XYZ file of C-alpha atoms in Angstrom:
459
model
C 5.910 -3.170 30.821
C 2.974 -1.507 29.088
C -0.274 -3.041 27.901
C 1.427 -3.460 24.519
C 4.006 -5.797 26.051
C 2.051 -8.969 25.431
C 1.936 -8.078 21.748
C 5.715 -8.187 21.630
C 5.404 -11.934 21.995
C 2.566 -12.271 19.475
C 4.056 -10.395 16.552
C 6.727 -12.124 14.500
C 8.764 -8.963 14.038
C 12.122 -9.080 12.315
C 14.998 -8.412 14.674
C 16.844 -5.182 13.962
C 20.020 -7.251 14.128
C 18.935 -9.667 11.398
C 20.303 -9.274 7.871
C 18.411 -6.646 5.935
C 17.555 -9.090 3.168
C 15.187 -10.899 5.528
C 12.766 -8.033 5.795
C 13.165 -5.914 2.717
C 11.188 -5.978 -0.453
C 10.247 -9.174 -2.232
C 8.786 -9.552 -5.696
C 5.768 -11.863 -5.681
C 4.143 -13.879 -8.463
C 2.543 -12.358 -11.568
C -0.843 -13.636 -10.424
C -0.381 -11.803 -7.107
C 0.386 -8.673 -9.080
C -2.740 -8.976 -11.172
C -4.983 -9.675 -8.191
C -3.622 -7.064 -5.797
C -1.318 -4.700 -7.639
C -4.012 -3.300 -9.888
C -6.381 -2.995 -6.959
C -4.407 -0.120 -5.592
C -2.221 1.346 -2.913
C -3.206 0.602 0.664
C -6.724 -0.479 -0.256
C -7.409 2.415 -2.624
C -7.772 1.855 -6.342
C -5.174 3.408 -8.576
C -7.938 5.055 -10.514
C -9.105 6.775 -7.344
C -5.590 7.969 -6.598
C -5.248 9.478 -10.060
C -8.718 10.999 -9.835
C -7.768 12.659 -6.554
C -4.591 13.985 -8.113
C -6.532 15.321 -11.079
C -9.124 16.993 -8.854
C -6.540 18.530 -6.538
C -6.200 22.275 -6.645
C -2.448 21.846 -6.570
C -0.792 21.604 -9.949
C 1.759 18.802 -10.016
C 3.935 19.838 -13.000
C 6.718 22.212 -12.068
C 6.017 22.065 -8.340
C 8.820 22.016 -5.775
C 10.377 18.757 -4.583
C 10.099 19.286 -0.838
C 9.960 15.982 1.030
C 10.123 14.437 4.515
C 11.785 11.273 5.808
C 10.764 10.312 9.347
C 12.738 7.663 11.245
C 10.438 6.105 13.836
C 12.365 4.732 16.839
C 9.528 2.528 18.007
C 9.366 1.945 21.742
C 10.844 5.219 22.998
C 14.546 6.171 22.675
C 16.514 6.983 25.832
C 17.502 10.639 25.810
C 20.220 10.192 28.457
C 21.862 7.270 26.650
C 21.867 8.941 23.240
C 21.678 12.719 22.643
C 21.399 14.245 26.138
C 24.032 12.585 28.313
C 24.324 13.632 31.948
C 27.904 12.611 32.810
C 27.851 14.459 36.147
C 24.586 12.900 37.337
C 24.533 10.213 40.069
C 25.322 6.628 38.984
C 21.670 5.564 39.028
C 20.903 8.267 36.436
C 23.885 8.817 34.184
C 24.427 6.585 31.199
C 26.772 3.620 31.413
C 28.145 4.898 28.089
C 30.849 7.600 28.204
C 30.116 10.823 26.368
C 32.021 12.099 23.329
C 32.466 15.508 21.750
C 30.605 16.481 18.596
C 31.072 18.979 15.767
C 29.020 21.447 17.846
C 31.299 23.060 20.449
C 30.298 22.121 23.976
C 27.744 19.528 22.877
C 28.255 15.830 23.547
C 26.550 12.554 22.624
C 27.164 9.126 24.099
C 30.041 7.190 22.594
C 27.918 4.923 20.397
C 26.897 7.836 18.148
C 30.294 8.753 16.650
C 29.018 9.144 13.085
C 26.234 11.503 14.061
C 28.730 13.363 16.266
C 30.917 13.847 13.197
C 28.095 15.604 11.298
C 26.465 17.360 14.270
C 27.024 20.685 12.518
C 24.383 19.484 10.027
C 21.960 18.391 12.770
C 19.640 20.014 15.267
C 19.293 18.163 18.558
C 15.930 18.846 20.164
C 16.389 17.990 23.850
C 13.095 19.387 25.098
C 10.328 17.568 23.212
C 7.161 17.446 25.316
C 5.516 14.025 24.914
C 3.040 14.392 27.785
C 0.092 13.734 25.451
C 1.720 10.643 23.954
C 1.459 6.970 24.806
C 3.051 3.722 23.696
C 1.851 4.124 20.105
C 2.795 6.261 17.101
C -0.451 8.239 17.221
C 0.370 11.535 18.931
C 3.872 12.198 17.657
C 3.262 11.034 14.081
C 0.108 13.154 14.002
C 1.983 16.119 15.451
C -1.159 16.697 17.458
C -1.711 16.449 21.238
C -5.427 15.879 20.617
C -4.643 12.648 18.755
C -4.191 10.127 21.538
C -4.421 6.449 22.288
C -7.680 5.841 24.140
C -8.117 2.033 23.971
C -11.840 2.416 23.233
C -11.860 1.810 19.498
C -11.618 5.543 18.853
C -7.873 6.000 19.062
C -6.588 9.260 17.645
C -9.995 10.980 17.827
C -10.107 10.847 14.031
C -7.072 13.077 13.544
C -4.710 12.097 10.679
C -0.948 11.661 10.641
C 1.378 14.328 9.276
C 2.046 12.029 6.325
C -1.642 11.781 5.484
C -2.082 15.544 5.733
C 0.868 15.825 3.366
C -0.819 13.405 0.948
C -3.993 15.514 0.925
C -2.591 19.026 0.848
C 0.575 18.545 -1.181
C 0.390 15.179 -2.907
C 3.267 13.403 -4.585
C 6.177 15.268 -6.129
C 5.782 13.055 -9.199
C 2.325 12.097 -10.517
C 3.531 8.567 -11.193
C 4.432 7.980 -7.520
C 2.390 7.722 -4.307
C 2.568 10.660 -1.888
C 3.013 8.811 1.432
C 4.895 5.531 1.869
C 5.561 3.589 5.066
C 8.516 1.226 5.357
C 7.568 -0.735 8.453
C 7.117 -4.395 9.311
C 4.502 -3.835 12.009
C 1.906 -1.551 10.492
C -0.700 -0.920 13.209
C 1.946 -0.561 15.904
C 4.378 1.696 14.039
C 2.400 3.704 11.468
C -0.426 6.146 12.116
C -2.704 6.595 9.131
C -5.371 9.047 7.956
C -7.930 8.931 10.752
C -11.268 10.312 9.585
C -9.755 12.357 6.777
C -10.239 9.461 4.350
C -8.452 6.229 3.570
C -7.394 7.621 0.207
C -4.769 9.586 2.133
C -3.432 6.584 4.055
C 0.180 5.549 3.527
C 1.195 2.925 1.017
C 2.637 -0.241 2.541
C 6.017 0.040 0.917
C 7.344 -3.357 1.974
C 4.491 -4.993 0.049
C 4.614 -2.797 -3.028
C 7.620 -4.111 -4.945
C 6.650 -6.353 -7.814
C 3.064 -5.106 -8.044
C 4.071 -2.759 -10.838
C 6.188 -5.159 -12.805
C 4.648 -6.034 -16.139
C 3.936 -9.752 -16.623
C 5.911 -11.640 -19.215
C 4.515 -11.258 -22.709
C 3.398 -7.672 -22.306
C 5.327 -5.054 -24.161
C 5.048 -1.709 -22.392
C 5.733 0.236 -25.546
C 2.616 -1.205 -27.154
C 0.278 -0.289 -24.302
C 0.140 3.449 -24.729
C -3.220 3.767 -26.419
C -6.467 3.586 -24.484
C -7.912 0.999 -26.835
C -4.901 -1.242 -26.327
C -5.162 -0.846 -22.570
C -8.788 -1.894 -22.700
C -8.056 -4.887 -24.901
C -5.175 -6.288 -22.867
C -6.541 -5.688 -19.395
C -10.023 -6.923 -20.270
C -8.411 -10.251 -21.174
C -6.884 -10.430 -17.707
C -10.024 -9.320 -15.919
C -12.301 -12.349 -16.421
C -10.726 -14.725 -13.930
C -8.984 -12.302 -11.667
C -11.145 -9.271 -11.008
C -13.976 -10.331 -8.707
C -14.484 -6.891 -7.182
C -15.312 -5.002 -10.352
C -12.278 -2.766 -9.997
C -11.709 -2.734 -13.741
C -15.324 -2.312 -14.805
C -14.830 1.360 -15.549
C -12.046 2.309 -17.935
C -12.322 6.076 -17.821
C -9.519 8.560 -18.226
C -8.505 8.220 -14.582
C -8.189 4.453 -14.938
C -6.016 4.902 -17.995
C -3.916 7.385 -16.082
C -3.634 4.886 -13.235
C -2.192 2.265 -15.516
C 0.185 4.830 -16.887
C 1.584 4.986 -13.355
C 2.377 1.314 -13.722
C 3.532 1.559 -17.315
C 5.953 4.366 -16.516
C 8.077 1.903 -14.574
C 8.926 4.573 -11.975
C 7.411 2.770 -8.995
C 9.122 -0.494 -9.836
C 12.455 1.245 -10.435
C 12.251 3.202 -7.169
C 12.006 -0.017 -5.170
C 14.910 -1.716 -6.926
C 17.826 -1.554 -4.474
C 19.941 -3.626 -6.845
C 20.631 -0.392 -8.689
C 22.632 0.861 -5.696
C 26.356 0.172 -5.362
C 27.838 -1.888 -2.553
C 29.583 1.263 -1.396
C 26.278 3.095 -0.983
C 24.659 0.142 0.789
C 27.595 0.032 3.182
C 27.285 3.769 3.800
C 23.768 3.247 5.175
C 24.551 -0.024 6.946
C 23.406 -3.476 5.912
C 20.914 -3.896 8.764
C 17.180 -3.421 8.349
C 16.931 0.229 9.352
C 19.896 1.217 7.184
C 18.580 -0.426 4.043
C 15.132 1.035 4.651
C 16.779 4.452 4.938
C 18.413 3.865 1.568
C 15.037 2.829 0.172
C 13.568 6.045 1.578
C 16.140 8.119 -0.280
C 15.307 6.322 -3.530
C 11.600 6.982 -2.992
C 12.079 10.673 -2.251
C 14.401 10.992 -5.224
C 11.690 9.399 -7.374
C 8.915 11.734 -6.245
C 7.409 10.378 -3.001
C 6.797 13.290 -0.629
C 6.602 11.649 2.826
C 8.385 8.421 3.826
C 8.225 6.806 7.262
C 10.976 4.352 8.249
C 10.758 1.932 11.179
C 13.365 -0.738 11.846
C 11.169 -3.021 13.988
C 8.265 -2.687 16.395
C 9.282 -1.742 19.917
C 13.022 -2.139 19.378
C 13.721 0.921 21.565
C 11.550 -0.340 24.424
C 14.449 -1.005 26.782
C 12.749 -1.718 30.090
C 15.373 -4.188 31.229
C 17.162 -7.442 30.649
C 14.025 -9.382 31.569
C 12.106 -8.308 28.435
C 12.464 -8.911 24.723
C 14.551 -5.890 23.762
C 16.763 -5.965 26.857
C 18.048 -3.182 29.038
C 20.385 -0.300 28.347
C 23.675 -2.152 28.019
C 22.458 -5.483 26.634
C 19.699 -4.101 24.411
C 20.347 -0.470 23.517
C 24.136 -0.647 23.220
C 24.231 -2.910 20.117
C 21.280 -1.060 18.559
C 22.479 2.553 18.676
C 25.248 2.043 16.075
C 22.620 0.895 13.555
C 20.601 4.103 13.751
C 23.820 6.112 14.071
C 24.962 4.844 10.669
C 21.511 4.980 9.067
C 21.039 8.679 9.824
C 24.649 9.499 8.982
C 24.373 7.643 5.678
C 21.113 9.321 4.726
C 22.232 12.878 5.558
C 25.573 12.347 3.806
C 23.987 10.805 0.719
C 21.255 13.439 0.450
C 23.842 16.202 0.693
C 26.067 14.634 -1.967
C 23.069 14.374 -4.301
C 21.943 17.946 -3.690
C 18.726 16.788 -2.012
C 19.338 17.711 1.624
C 17.913 21.234 1.551
C 14.681 19.935 0.027
C 14.376 16.941 2.364
C 13.514 17.328 6.035
C 14.861 14.389 8.047
C 13.543 13.592 11.525
C 14.458 10.818 13.974
C 12.200 10.319 16.993
C 9.946 7.951 18.934
C 6.816 8.216 21.028
C 8.505 9.403 24.244
C 11.746 9.206 26.220
C 12.945 6.947 29.038
C 13.015 7.405 32.781
C 16.044 9.128 34.340
C 16.622 6.419 36.928
C 17.935 3.055 35.744
C 15.662 0.394 37.212
C 16.562 -2.865 38.953
C 16.432 -4.708 35.619
C 19.191 -2.487 34.145
C 16.716 -0.651 31.931
C 14.683 2.542 31.825
C 10.911 2.789 31.775
C 8.490 4.894 29.703
C 8.841 8.632 30.254
C 6.422 11.071 28.645
C 7.781 14.230 30.257
C 10.571 14.677 27.731
C 12.234 13.144 24.696
C 15.276 13.978 22.597
C 15.089 13.844 18.809
C 17.172 14.865 15.793
C 16.364 16.933 12.713
C 18.438 17.598 9.600
C 18.031 19.126 6.159
C 14.958 20.947 4.968
C 16.890 24.163 4.439
C 16.627 24.848 8.180
C 19.232 26.205 10.577
C 21.281 23.415 12.090
C 24.430 22.838 14.115
C 22.628 23.491 17.399
C 20.803 22.062 20.366
C 17.281 23.283 21.031
C 15.977 23.309 24.584
C 17.392 21.629 27.664
C 16.452 19.326 30.513
C 17.116 19.491 34.237
C 20.228 17.906 35.746
C 18.470 14.526 35.941
C 17.428 14.582 32.273
C 13.781 14.024 33.105
C 12.066 17.415 32.864
C 11.976 20.120 30.203
C 13.920 23.114 31.495
C 13.925 25.491 28.517
C 12.277 25.899 25.088
C 9.664 23.135 25.121
C 8.844 21.652 21.704
C 5.303 20.309 21.443
C 3.885 17.828 18.911
C 1.931 20.611 17.222
C 5.153 22.616 16.822
C 6.728 19.674 14.992
C 3.705 19.575 12.687
C 3.862 23.308 11.993
C 7.586 23.071 11.218
C 7.014 20.095 8.915
C 4.123 21.629 6.998
C 5.877 24.972 6.616
C 8.843 23.142 5.064
C 6.469 21.412 2.644
C 4.777 24.659 1.682
C 1.416 23.633 3.154
C -0.745 26.496 4.445
C -0.670 26.276 8.252
C -4.217 27.630 8.316
C -5.566 24.823 6.128
C -8.323 22.501 7.302
C -10.086 19.349 6.175
C -13.785 18.435 6.448
C -14.830 15.539 8.667
C -17.819 13.206 8.232
C -20.119 15.671 9.978
C -19.091 18.477 7.657
C -17.001 20.239 10.272
C -13.722 21.973 9.342
C -10.789 20.411 11.200
C -7.555 22.471 11.293
C -4.324 20.731 10.376
C -2.536 22.562 13.223
C -4.097 22.347 16.672
C -3.494 23.896 20.080
C -1.554 26.895 18.816
C 1.270 25.022 17.085
C 4.016 27.216 15.650
C 7.163 26.495 13.601
C 10.134 25.971 15.935
C 11.711 29.444 15.987
C 15.323 28.272 16.371
C 15.052 26.309 13.114
C 13.406 28.778 10.753
């Protein structure tokens, strides 16, 4: 077990098998809204967000609606037991799960992925992802950058930002009344990589804490709060006992615009899953990861550009039956159907709504699992290779990309590096692959490192 193992006992994570209602969005009190909701997203004031949007060189009106939804399989998904079965391998290597055919001729998954198998013609299975720079954190793969690594010295990531944060800076939100980057995760530090040294204003919004912050308190009529003078009058009354940080001391045009984000009602509406039918909720699955996937679709549909979804911290860390998440049969077997349905539901729903070509969907973790099943009936961390899935984004699908050796532990053909994932993602979003940001020392830092290129089989 890794150095993170002790944390599995310390964090009160929600089980991925618990009802979704236990860990989805909750509306808090009006006082909580006034104290924290107006203070901003992820520690940044709303006024600052709107100021950044106003100062951006990118014009929001009329822009495209390209978006990304990233499923984070925290802990490291087993390639052999999911998308790269080796049915002819020796017993100590091959999966205990039989393989099944998919919509792609000659390509098989293990039997617990029947829904994804049924839409494999809409998927690309990347069987040769090189995770050699990664560790038991989201840093490297969510950054799409082999130079962003866990170092355990207080300087993790070397200051490099996540792909979501780069998206927030260089593209912004698809709707000016929505945040650009939202994370739907229970364990933030363990499952979400943020903005590094690029600036906290580009960090993701904590989506599971956001609902209710943009709900107007009783007694306030939104229709009467459209004039700047009225905004000043009403919010100054609330400020005296609640605003101890001086957040509302300056009511300039950006502040007014920030409150318009609240007054529009779009944020509150986007987080309201009660608007979805039982049929749609069932399509995604009623477990945590499924309902978060549904929430991600609502956010993208409402104008969020990058959404990260994590079911629970470490729930794919299947070392064996002696640890929290269990081994392959006791731990992974009941979990795979949840992510099978979540991805199937999302791809199906996006396609039915005409959103799939504009939305790039990815499902991955930090690395794969060891080829040999250990004495505890599990598999250990394996950075040499990982399998992952991509869909949508107007890319070419219905294929496998790359291959592994007969043991499923080494990249054999067409390696896909973290920087190649970043280049593919940014190209989909229309972000200049030659762009750079300026660090605290005034140095230009490229958004693509180490020669990253869009994955040729996809574009």
